Amino acid sequence: MQTENTLIQALTAAFQAQFGVEVAPAEITLQPTKKEFAGHYTLVVFPFVKLTKKSPEETARLLGEYLAQHMPEVAGFNVVKGFLNLELAAQVWLGQLAAILQNPQFGQVTPHGRRVMVEYSSPNTNKPLHLGHLRNNFLGFSVANLMAANGYQVMKTQVVNDRGIHICKSMLAYQRFGQGETPEAKDLKGDHLVGDYYVIFDKAYKKEVEQLVAEYQAADPTADPEKLKEKAAKNAPLMQAAQTMLRQWEEGDPEVLALWRTMNQWVYSGFNATYQAMGVNFDKVYYESETYLLGKKIVDEGLARGLFFRKPDGSVWVDLTSDGLDQKLILRADGTSVYITQDFGLADEKYADFPMEQSVYVVGNEQDYHFKVLKLVVNKLGRPYAAGIYHLSYGMVELPTGRMKSREGTVVDADDLMAEMVEIARQKTQELGKIEELTPVEAQQLYHQLALGALKYYLLRVDPKKNMTFNPEESIDFQGDTGTYIQYTHARTAAIGRRAAAEQVPTDPSSFGAVATLAPAESELLQWLSQYPKKIQQAGSELAPSVMASYAYEVARAYGRFFHDLSIFNEPDPARRSLRVALSAATGQVLRQALELLGIAAPERM
RNA sequence: GGCCCCAUAGCUCAACGGAUAGAGCAACUGCCUUCUAAGCAGUAGGUUACAGGUUCGAGUCCUGUUGGGGUCACCA
């Protein structure tokens, strides 16, 4: 990137010298030259021909000539139509290589103290995590890493949705049918146990509703079936009982609270195991049971300031029609707060805990509207954090048959999926038989790293905005454009490093400084490596792990060609041998860090 | 119905407004007595949903149409 800036500076001088025109550095962007053309960096001159008053070819030629004459870094240039392709001297690339190796933090932005909070995961405590949560967690964790690499002080949080009618449903089913079961006794993860009772509730409840509908229908055969169903859904004894339980919970009924604590504890220990397997973590956890009342103060504030209004039934609303949205309920007629009200309160709470410039919410795109409202309202309330709110909205993970539905049992469970992937990684690794020297514990760790690497990359390489399809029939690949491939490439660089250390090949810059020309595979690899700082910045500003994923893949490909085309230890020239070992080391360094930003482990051998 | 998102090779996905739209998978073909073949190289596969427009230049921006998804709950 340093080189790029130097070139841009030189280009402004070239515009001045050749055409007498001022062009600001910000207006000049260089792009890597496409493979099919000679050169390393390309300037598109079309935007400047109005200023230079020459043809695109002439403009490019004059700029190229100036650079070639005045810049020792520029070894040559060629012009194709309006494209000026610049070729850099070998010394520039060798300098880049030295810079990478001498700086273990290469590419990272020095800390500047600005703060960002990243909220992700945010599960309900009534069922285990599924594939959608995996996408969420991997995204959130990676975004947090990317922000840290961009110099931010990062606070990772999750908001646990631990109260509400859904929890009461599980509790009720357990109370009725549980017979004192525990996760330990049943040898089942707590979150799965509680989830099972949620399903049991749902089944029993459905049966009740059907029965009621039949009764209603018998009593009044002419009634609208839809209306009857609605009525039955409300009146079913199980639903009534769940509502009652929710009220008891809010009133602090000791028995209900005790059951609630016990079952939530089961869920948390289950979640913790899942988070550990996923390799994600949090700096602070917010529990909705502790924050859900906070929003009420804000309701009062909004009413006092005339931003909200009260309807005759006592409910409180905010009118957003002038912003192109609807009227939105803020407080129920019975005085209880709704989802968004809790989020107002929580937003204040978060800012009080950690005054941040940016606040990223990693939440599915079905809540786009919710976050639009949230941001709008806190902005109207004049909150300092309002402008920094960013909803990182991601699409659903769908099955070939459509959306996952817990009611239909088509949910892909996170624990199951990870376990399956580990098993496939184990089989595959043992078939290849390259890791005999690993202990059983190390081998098991490797299978896990490979499984999670494949899974994470699979979910992160896609643009978050888009819905994606997951086909359980076809297992996630370990070949081609995959996390495995990048891990494999890293392991290869590590193997080179081990042998180089054994043979005591020097790799300090002076050992390869005498190399005068670079092979294409060498300079192409170096060019990719030198892009790393720019990619970190891009991925950070776009909050896009996919940028880092495809970058890592490109580096791995460039190394694959390099590794295949050129021999390292059979190279007779010691300087060139050192260069290639150094290139391997630099590649390993960049890949390891890029993978780390994605939350993917980089094994030393596989 | 209003609003939001999406549509690119058989499949899964890429492509700061820039050159002949790229990868992987699947199919076919080569390459392991030499550093990790989970690799490398090649063949084949495209009217970028459709119609207009803006621009020196459009998969990308604008308008419309079609198709898919989401959302518009006193659920969270």
XYZ file of C-alpha atoms (C1' of nucleotides) in Angstrom:
682
model
C 0.000 0.000 0.000
C 2.987 2.199 0.676
C 4.078 1.667 -2.913
C 0.622 2.470 -4.126
C 0.641 5.780 -2.313
C 4.048 6.614 -3.711
C 2.778 5.902 -7.207
C -0.288 8.039 -6.691
C 1.860 10.928 -5.471
C 4.064 10.532 -8.523
C 1.018 10.504 -10.767
C -0.196 13.839 -9.440
C 3.249 15.200 -10.285
C 3.034 13.595 -13.715
C -0.315 15.252 -14.418
C 1.205 18.555 -13.415
C 4.375 18.116 -15.469
C 2.866 16.649 -18.632
C -0.459 18.468 -18.818
C -0.256 21.269 -16.302
C -3.365 20.064 -14.509
C -4.075 19.584 -10.827
C -5.333 16.146 -9.899
C -5.881 15.400 -6.241
C -4.473 12.098 -4.940
C -7.954 11.120 -3.776
C -9.138 11.139 -7.378
C -6.546 8.611 -8.441
C -7.170 4.946 -7.797
C -4.888 2.198 -8.914
C -6.101 -1.314 -9.421
C -4.123 -4.521 -9.704
C -3.473 -5.296 -13.339
C -5.539 -8.110 -14.769
C -3.686 -11.359 -15.330
C -3.935 -11.253 -19.096
C -1.992 -7.986 -19.313
C 1.609 -7.225 -18.444
C 2.213 -5.072 -15.389
C 1.315 -4.847 -11.720
C -0.800 -1.751 -11.265
C -3.215 -0.167 -13.684
C -4.464 3.375 -13.969
C -7.671 3.890 -15.902
C -7.127 7.206 -17.660
C -10.585 7.762 -19.154
C -11.754 9.955 -16.274
C -8.866 12.352 -16.890
C -8.971 12.898 -20.647
C -11.314 15.852 -20.261
C -8.590 17.547 -18.229
C -5.599 16.513 -20.280
C -7.327 17.279 -23.583
C -5.504 14.382 -25.237
C -6.673 10.984 -26.394
C -6.765 8.230 -23.775
C -3.777 6.466 -25.379
C -1.745 9.676 -25.530
C -2.607 10.569 -21.955
C -1.598 7.141 -20.714
C 1.628 7.177 -22.707
C 2.719 10.584 -21.413
C 1.969 9.628 -17.823
C 3.830 6.360 -18.263
C 6.855 8.083 -19.716
C 7.028 10.525 -16.866
C 6.835 7.771 -14.271
C 9.396 5.593 -16.006
C 11.789 8.525 -16.126
C 11.307 9.893 -12.645
C 10.499 6.857 -10.569
C 13.139 4.196 -9.992
C 10.304 1.984 -8.719
C 8.704 1.888 -12.155
C 10.553 -0.569 -14.345
C 8.325 -0.214 -17.366
C 4.844 0.431 -18.647
C 2.487 -0.385 -21.477
C -0.684 1.190 -22.736
C -3.732 -0.703 -23.897
C -6.509 1.619 -24.999
C -7.160 3.839 -21.987
C -5.339 1.629 -19.531
C -1.883 2.452 -18.285
C -0.223 -0.678 -16.949
C 2.776 -0.099 -14.709
C 5.449 -2.627 -14.044
C 7.358 -2.305 -10.803
C 11.023 -3.101 -10.257
C 12.013 -6.294 -8.476
C 13.555 -4.205 -5.696
C 10.141 -2.797 -4.826
C 8.739 -6.262 -4.335
C 11.713 -7.414 -2.316
C 11.222 -4.378 -0.118
C 7.591 -5.380 0.360
C 8.622 -8.867 1.365
C 11.062 -7.516 3.933
C 8.373 -5.210 5.301
C 5.953 -8.090 5.813
C 8.463 -10.309 7.557
C 9.807 -7.588 9.796
C 6.372 -6.616 11.046
C 4.342 -9.349 12.735
C 1.445 -6.875 12.837
C 1.694 -6.243 9.108
C -1.580 -4.975 7.764
C -3.157 -4.085 11.072
C -4.156 -0.525 11.803
C -2.532 0.953 14.889
C -5.086 1.400 17.688
C -6.794 4.780 17.647
C -9.036 4.343 20.669
C -12.393 4.560 18.936
C -14.872 2.060 20.257
C -17.254 -0.331 18.632
C -19.725 -2.714 20.191
C -20.664 -5.828 18.284
C -23.786 -7.631 19.387
C -24.340 -11.069 17.979
C -25.745 -14.511 18.713
C -28.624 -13.304 20.915
C -30.377 -16.640 21.338
C -33.679 -17.580 22.902
C -33.338 -19.888 25.878
C -36.049 -22.282 24.813
C -34.260 -24.238 22.112
C -30.765 -25.178 20.987
C -28.779 -23.216 18.423
C -29.192 -24.043 14.756
C -27.538 -23.380 11.425
C -28.855 -19.820 11.283
C -27.144 -19.105 14.599
C -23.906 -20.450 13.185
C -24.018 -17.893 10.405
C -24.832 -15.193 12.927
C -22.085 -16.141 15.386
C -19.390 -16.594 12.785
C -20.288 -13.266 11.215
C -20.329 -11.432 14.525
C -17.118 -12.946 15.791
C -15.299 -12.222 12.549
C -16.594 -8.669 12.314
C -15.372 -8.051 15.855
C -11.928 -9.362 14.854
C -11.904 -7.183 11.750
C -12.764 -4.085 13.737
C -9.977 -4.848 16.200
C -7.558 -5.225 13.284
C -8.730 -1.813 12.149
C -7.597 -0.314 15.419
C -10.906 -0.269 17.264
C -11.445 -1.127 20.859
C -14.092 -3.815 20.559
C -16.747 -5.004 22.971
C -18.443 -8.254 22.002
C -21.858 -8.700 23.528
C -24.792 -11.003 23.349
C -28.298 -10.360 24.537
C -29.910 -13.452 25.928
C -33.601 -13.586 25.369
C -34.314 -15.402 28.607
C -37.896 -14.424 29.429
C -41.237 -14.370 27.763
C -43.987 -16.652 26.707
C -41.715 -18.991 24.721
C -39.722 -19.864 27.826
C -42.907 -20.463 29.775
C -43.995 -22.963 27.157
C -40.935 -25.134 27.772
C -41.304 -24.706 31.499
C -44.926 -25.675 31.458
C -44.312 -28.779 29.377
C -41.519 -29.787 31.719
C -43.708 -29.219 34.747
C -46.484 -31.353 33.276
C -44.555 -34.118 31.578
C -40.992 -33.865 32.832
C -41.116 -36.180 35.824
C -38.048 -34.608 37.302
C -35.769 -35.347 34.369
C -32.360 -33.639 34.300
C -29.714 -33.286 31.604
C -27.322 -35.331 33.723
C -29.782 -38.164 34.240
C -30.725 -38.200 30.598
C -27.186 -37.574 29.355
C -28.482 -34.847 27.102
C -27.225 -31.282 26.699
C -29.426 -28.951 28.686
C -30.376 -26.757 25.733
C -31.526 -29.829 23.841
C -33.517 -31.091 26.801
C -35.323 -27.777 27.155
C -35.822 -27.620 23.395
C -37.431 -31.049 23.473
C -39.971 -29.793 25.973
C -40.696 -26.838 23.756
C -41.584 -29.308 21.025
C -43.663 -31.360 23.461
C -45.589 -28.236 24.382
C -46.172 -27.393 20.767
C -47.527 -30.846 19.962
C -49.861 -30.983 22.940
C -50.986 -27.444 22.266
C -51.771 -28.201 18.632
C -53.857 -31.153 19.688
C -55.839 -28.966 22.059
C -56.428 -26.394 19.372
C -57.666 -29.008 16.929
C -60.032 -30.397 19.513
C -61.366 -26.967 20.351
C -61.885 -26.094 16.714
C -63.867 -29.302 16.277
C -66.023 -28.426 19.271
C -66.628 -24.888 18.052
C -67.474 -26.159 14.629
C -69.992 -28.621 16.005
C -71.623 -25.804 17.928
C -71.691 -23.411 14.978
C -71.132 -25.082 11.605
C -71.510 -21.811 9.679
C -68.636 -19.948 11.359
C -65.479 -18.919 9.508
C -62.887 -21.693 10.175
C -60.058 -19.155 10.370
C -61.814 -17.211 13.098
C -62.456 -20.389 15.030
C -58.817 -21.327 14.816
C -57.769 -17.953 16.176
C -60.195 -18.253 19.025
C -59.063 -21.787 19.794
C -55.410 -20.730 19.749
C -56.160 -18.163 22.428
C -58.441 -20.308 24.544
C -56.504 -23.559 24.545
C -55.858 -24.496 28.190
C -52.134 -24.922 27.635
C -51.806 -21.436 26.204
C -53.829 -20.020 29.074
C -51.586 -21.847 31.497
C -48.469 -20.473 29.789
C -49.867 -16.926 30.005
C -50.609 -17.473 33.658
C -47.093 -18.687 34.206
C -45.692 -15.610 32.481
C -47.728 -13.403 34.823
C -46.492 -15.382 37.799
C -42.956 -14.949 36.570
C -43.398 -11.181 36.326
C -44.913 -11.127 39.808
C -41.925 -13.018 41.140
C -43.650 -16.254 42.075
C -40.904 -18.206 43.870
C -41.797 -21.597 42.448
C -41.964 -20.370 38.874
C -38.737 -18.419 39.295
C -36.980 -21.475 40.701
C -38.001 -23.603 37.754
C -37.039 -20.802 35.391
C -33.584 -20.538 36.949
C -33.019 -24.268 36.852
C -34.022 -24.644 33.235
C -32.110 -21.550 32.097
C -29.032 -22.895 33.823
C -29.357 -26.078 31.806
C -29.634 -24.054 28.646
C -26.632 -21.869 29.479
C -24.341 -24.781 30.109
C -25.540 -26.258 26.824
C -24.938 -22.986 24.992
C -21.510 -22.631 26.524
C -20.513 -26.010 25.158
C -21.794 -24.999 21.734
C -20.003 -21.640 21.836
C -16.813 -23.351 22.819
C -17.112 -25.760 19.910
C -17.822 -22.810 17.608
C -14.829 -20.948 18.948
C -16.684 -17.734 19.719
C -16.885 -15.724 22.921
C -18.305 -12.573 24.443
C -17.029 -9.790 26.641
C -20.384 -8.993 28.166
C -23.735 -10.737 28.323
C -27.008 -8.882 28.729
C -30.019 -10.762 30.016
C -33.348 -9.581 28.873
C -34.835 -10.540 32.226
C -32.670 -7.822 33.743
C -33.130 -5.164 31.089
C -36.667 -5.541 29.807
C -38.051 -2.862 32.097
C -35.452 -0.248 31.188
C -37.388 0.959 28.191
C -40.230 2.342 30.268
C -38.218 5.365 31.341
C -37.727 6.167 27.717
C -41.445 5.923 27.111
C -41.989 8.567 29.761
C -39.269 10.709 28.269
C -40.754 10.426 24.790
C -44.214 11.277 26.061
C -42.910 14.283 27.975
C -41.153 15.560 24.876
C -44.146 15.001 22.671
C -42.374 12.434 20.500
C -44.763 9.670 21.550
C -48.497 9.856 22.081
C -51.036 7.952 24.110
C -54.152 6.410 22.647
C -57.451 6.392 24.555
C -56.912 2.770 25.623
C -53.671 3.796 27.302
C -51.262 2.301 24.770
C -48.318 4.448 23.689
C -47.270 4.969 20.064
C -44.732 6.770 17.966
C -45.808 8.232 14.661
C -43.212 7.675 11.971
C -45.405 8.352 8.963
C -43.458 11.508 8.115
C -40.361 9.297 7.828
C -42.085 6.933 5.442
C -42.857 4.345 8.108
C -45.981 3.541 10.095
C -47.229 4.235 13.557
C -45.468 1.915 15.913
C -46.603 0.609 19.276
C -44.206 1.386 22.119
C -46.161 0.346 25.191
C -49.149 -1.957 25.504
C -52.467 -0.799 26.922
C -51.765 -2.878 30.011
C -48.529 -0.990 30.555
C -46.149 -3.804 29.621
C -43.379 -3.071 27.185
C -42.947 -4.605 23.780
C -39.813 -5.832 22.048
C -38.694 -2.503 20.641
C -39.222 -0.695 23.934
C -36.824 -3.093 25.581
C -34.324 -2.404 22.817
C -34.517 1.340 23.477
C -33.662 0.763 27.100
C -30.940 -1.679 26.289
C -29.391 0.742 23.816
C -29.052 3.339 26.570
C -27.670 0.736 28.923
C -25.077 -0.391 26.418
C -23.905 3.143 25.814
C -23.657 3.793 29.531
C -21.490 0.684 29.901
C -19.314 1.356 26.905
C -19.552 4.756 25.217
C -18.993 3.712 21.644
C -18.829 5.495 18.312
C -20.283 2.521 16.511
C -22.701 -0.172 17.524
C -23.113 -3.154 15.248
C -26.149 -5.398 15.610
C -25.720 -8.727 13.868
C -29.332 -9.706 13.407
C -31.247 -11.422 10.601
C -32.805 -9.418 7.808
C -36.333 -10.186 8.939
C -35.691 -7.434 11.475
C -34.712 -4.755 8.976
C -37.834 -2.783 9.793
C -37.278 -3.087 13.525
C -33.814 -1.596 13.314
C -34.916 1.171 11.021
C -37.413 2.161 13.689
C -34.904 1.745 16.503
C -32.343 3.977 14.883
C -34.906 6.557 13.897
C -36.438 6.813 17.342
C -33.204 7.009 19.337
C -32.100 9.623 16.869
C -35.251 11.655 17.545
C -34.515 11.251 21.236
C -31.147 12.846 20.573
C -29.043 9.919 21.729
C -25.351 10.393 20.929
C -24.989 6.792 19.773
C -27.859 6.974 17.277
C -25.742 7.751 14.235
C -23.362 4.887 15.020
C -26.017 2.196 15.007
C -25.508 -0.249 12.193
C -27.718 -3.234 11.593
C -25.571 -5.929 10.019
C -28.457 -7.625 8.348
C -27.875 -11.089 7.021
C -30.021 -13.418 4.986
C -31.473 -16.720 5.992
C -29.788 -20.042 5.522
C -32.350 -22.029 3.593
C -32.630 -25.689 2.787
C -33.232 -26.852 -0.786
C -36.826 -27.391 0.334
C -37.101 -23.840 1.622
C -36.974 -22.216 5.006
C -36.021 -24.266 8.083
C -39.026 -24.879 10.277
C -38.742 -26.177 13.817
C -42.366 -27.281 13.724
C -41.600 -29.547 10.796
C -38.386 -30.822 12.251
C -36.292 -29.463 9.384
C -33.993 -27.405 11.562
C -30.305 -28.168 11.125
C -28.966 -28.316 14.665
C -25.656 -26.567 15.308
C -24.209 -29.268 17.555
C -25.224 -32.063 15.187
C -23.815 -30.291 12.167
C -20.490 -29.570 13.834
C -20.213 -33.162 15.048
C -20.932 -34.479 11.564
C -18.315 -32.216 10.068
C -15.732 -33.374 12.608
C -16.482 -36.962 11.714
C -16.082 -36.307 7.997
C -12.831 -34.429 8.646
C -11.566 -37.385 10.661
C -12.363 -39.889 7.921
C -10.839 -37.706 5.242
C -7.675 -37.051 7.235
C -7.178 -40.710 8.050
C -7.645 -41.677 4.409
C -4.883 -39.272 3.451
C -2.690 -40.617 6.231
C -0.317 -37.682 6.567
C -0.402 -37.091 10.298
C 1.009 -40.251 11.846
C 3.255 -38.214 14.135
C 0.341 -36.499 15.866
C -0.866 -37.763 19.243
C -4.526 -38.823 19.448
C -5.346 -35.618 21.292
C -3.621 -33.489 18.662
C -5.339 -35.435 15.909
C -8.738 -34.877 17.482
C -7.987 -31.193 17.771
C -7.002 -31.124 14.121
C -10.259 -32.758 13.004
C -12.141 -30.133 14.918
C -10.091 -27.312 13.425
C -10.616 -28.637 9.917
C -14.331 -29.205 10.414
C -14.930 -25.751 11.833
C -12.651 -24.162 9.255
C -14.687 -25.639 6.436
C -17.960 -24.667 8.069
C -16.939 -21.111 8.886
C -15.497 -20.412 5.487
C -18.583 -21.881 3.854
C -20.817 -19.485 5.758
C -18.539 -16.443 5.626
C -17.519 -16.375 1.984
C -21.009 -15.380 0.958
C -22.242 -11.789 0.982
C -24.121 -11.571 4.317
C -27.052 -9.792 2.734
C -27.956 -12.733 0.577
C -29.996 -15.718 1.528
C -27.958 -18.853 1.056
C -28.809 -22.467 0.455
C -27.450 -25.296 2.513
C -27.931 -28.786 1.205
C -27.596 -31.371 3.993
C -27.407 -34.135 1.364
C -24.120 -32.799 0.037
C -21.597 -32.397 2.783
C -19.585 -29.204 2.886
C -16.544 -29.512 0.680
C -12.947 -29.866 1.781
C -11.639 -29.195 -1.705
C -11.448 -26.169 -3.942
C -12.637 -22.803 -2.704
C -12.858 -23.869 0.922
C -11.462 -23.108 4.334
C -9.658 -26.433 4.177
C -7.747 -25.376 1.089
C -6.485 -22.263 2.827
C -5.565 -24.224 5.947
C -3.786 -26.734 3.750
C -1.823 -23.998 2.032
C -0.818 -22.651 5.410
C 0.304 -26.120 6.512
C 2.452 -26.312 3.402
C 4.180 -23.045 4.227
C 4.744 -24.396 7.727
C 6.340 -27.551 6.297
C 8.684 -25.386 4.241
C 9.517 -23.398 7.353
C 10.389 -26.542 9.314
C 12.721 -27.804 6.630
C 14.298 -24.384 6.146
C 14.989 -24.191 9.862
C 16.534 -27.670 9.795
C 18.732 -26.718 6.872
C 19.460 -23.298 8.341
C 18.458 -21.355 5.257
C 18.787 -17.639 6.029
C 15.720 -15.505 5.335
C 16.696 -12.032 6.468
C 16.293 -9.387 3.756
C 20.030 -9.229 3.107
C 20.012 -12.902 2.134
C 17.780 -12.322 -0.887
C 18.513 -8.663 -1.597
C 20.736 -9.536 -4.541
C 17.969 -11.193 -6.552
C 17.591 -9.031 -9.654
C 14.504 -10.394 -11.325
C 11.450 -12.213 -10.118
C 9.665 -15.136 -11.688
C 6.010 -14.403 -12.479
C 4.820 -16.807 -9.787
C 7.005 -14.966 -7.270
C 5.940 -11.438 -8.101
C 2.278 -12.401 -8.398
C 2.354 -13.929 -4.950
C 4.098 -10.891 -3.540
C 1.590 -8.625 -5.134
C -1.229 -10.469 -3.421
C 0.573 -10.390 -0.097
C 1.098 -6.667 -0.351
C -2.654 -6.185 -0.748
C -3.248 -7.406 2.798
C -3.406 -4.030 4.582
C -5.838 -2.708 2.023
C -8.049 -5.750 2.381
C -8.154 -5.418 6.157
C -9.347 -1.860 5.754
C -11.894 -2.765 3.136
C -13.273 -5.701 5.108
C -13.460 -3.502 8.196
C -15.172 -0.544 6.618
C -17.642 -2.788 4.833
C -18.042 -5.093 7.858
C -17.533 -7.889 5.373
C -15.696 -11.063 6.370
C -16.379 -12.255 2.822
C -13.772 -9.771 1.610
C -11.173 -11.389 3.847
C -12.339 -14.879 2.861
C -11.904 -14.349 -0.853
C -8.619 -12.550 -0.261
C -7.228 -15.493 1.704
C -8.339 -17.785 -1.076
C -6.523 -15.716 -3.699
C -3.330 -15.720 -1.651
C -3.578 -19.489 -1.267
C -4.040 -19.916 -5.015
C -1.049 -17.719 -5.779
C 1.008 -19.787 -3.363
C -0.268 -23.003 -4.924
C 1.034 -21.915 -8.322
C 4.300 -20.733 -6.793
C 4.714 -23.983 -4.904
C 4.011 -26.035 -7.977
C 6.005 -24.075 -10.554
C 9.164 -23.408 -8.589
C 11.439 -25.564 -6.545
C 12.557 -24.157 -3.237
C 15.249 -26.412 -1.838
C 16.568 -27.599 -5.184
C 17.165 -24.020 -6.264
C 20.960 -23.708 -6.791
C 21.209 -19.944 -6.262
C 21.322 -19.400 -2.455
C 19.844 -15.893 -2.695
C 16.881 -17.157 -4.673
C 16.461 -20.078 -2.307
C 16.337 -17.661 0.608
C 13.844 -15.539 -1.281
C 11.505 -18.476 -1.764
C 11.736 -19.573 1.838
C 11.054 -15.996 2.886
C 8.084 -15.869 0.537
C 6.713 -19.030 2.095
C 7.143 -17.559 5.555
C 5.401 -14.331 4.560
C 2.566 -16.265 2.954
C 2.180 -18.345 6.086
C 2.107 -15.222 8.213
C -0.567 -13.525 6.121
C -2.705 -16.641 5.773
C -2.550 -17.406 9.477
C -3.690 -13.896 10.330
C -6.356 -13.741 7.650
C -7.758 -17.034 8.894
C -7.643 -15.773 12.445
C -9.718 -12.754 11.424
C -12.290 -15.187 10.112
C -12.139 -17.142 13.348
C -10.494 -20.098 11.612
C -7.564 -22.002 13.079
C -4.389 -22.487 11.056
C -2.905 -25.943 11.813
C 0.830 -26.461 11.349
C 0.360 -29.792 9.648
C -2.523 -31.696 8.149
C -51.664 -3.970 -1.210
C -47.283 -0.457 1.007
C -42.108 -0.787 2.100
C -37.217 -3.606 2.086
C -33.851 -7.393 -0.036
C -32.512 -10.757 -3.945
C -32.112 -12.691 -9.430
C -24.865 -13.961 -12.854
C -22.420 -21.115 -16.007
C -26.166 -27.490 -14.588
C -25.227 -26.431 -8.883
C -22.939 -23.079 -4.921
C -20.901 -18.404 -5.183
C -17.238 -13.907 -6.955
C -16.646 -9.433 -9.688
C -14.254 -0.128 -5.726
C -18.845 2.156 -12.803
C -13.317 -0.066 -16.219
C -10.218 -4.259 -20.313
C -12.333 -10.562 -23.390
C -17.948 -11.410 -16.639
C -14.298 -15.025 -12.889
C -13.760 -19.273 -9.095
C -15.206 -23.873 -6.873
C -18.342 -28.217 -7.300
C -20.190 -31.704 -10.895
C -18.199 -33.773 -16.236
C -13.947 -34.801 -19.330
C -8.058 -34.714 -19.985
C -3.093 -34.510 -18.327
C 0.697 -34.134 -14.008
C 3.203 -37.597 -7.666
C 11.127 -42.306 -7.965
C 12.059 -34.211 -6.109
C 9.789 -29.291 -0.717
C 2.282 -31.879 1.822
C -1.711 -34.273 -5.061
C -6.924 -31.594 0.807
C -2.541 -29.797 -4.924
C -1.221 -27.872 -10.219
C -2.524 -27.330 -15.437
C -6.197 -27.815 -19.310
C -11.293 -28.773 -22.091
C -16.385 -27.692 -21.963
C -20.134 -24.669 -19.908
C -22.992 -17.206 -20.075
C -28.381 -12.993 -24.229
C -25.570 -11.314 -16.060
C -34.415 -12.529 -15.385
C -36.783 -8.881 -19.140
C -37.439 -3.732 -21.403
C -35.825 1.109 -21.573
C -32.426 5.111 -19.812
C -27.715 7.718 -17.885
C -22.250 7.231 -19.247
C -16.249 7.425 -23.066
C -17.589 2.686 -20.584
C -23.248 -0.819 -17.054
C -23.707 -7.447 -14.090
C -22.879 -2.889 -11.135
C -26.365 3.473 -11.326
C -31.851 5.218 -12.600
C -37.115 3.885 -14.219
C -40.494 0.114 -15.270
C -41.868 -5.263 -15.753
C -41.544 -10.434 -14.181
C -40.131 -14.054 -10.546
C -38.458 -15.350 -5.382
C -37.889 -14.026 -0.142
C -38.885 -10.815 4.011
C -41.804 -7.338 6.683
C -46.025 -4.273 7.769
C -48.339 -8.262 15.604
C -50.792 -5.091 22.064
C -44.941 -12.242 19.523
C -39.709 -11.787 20.601
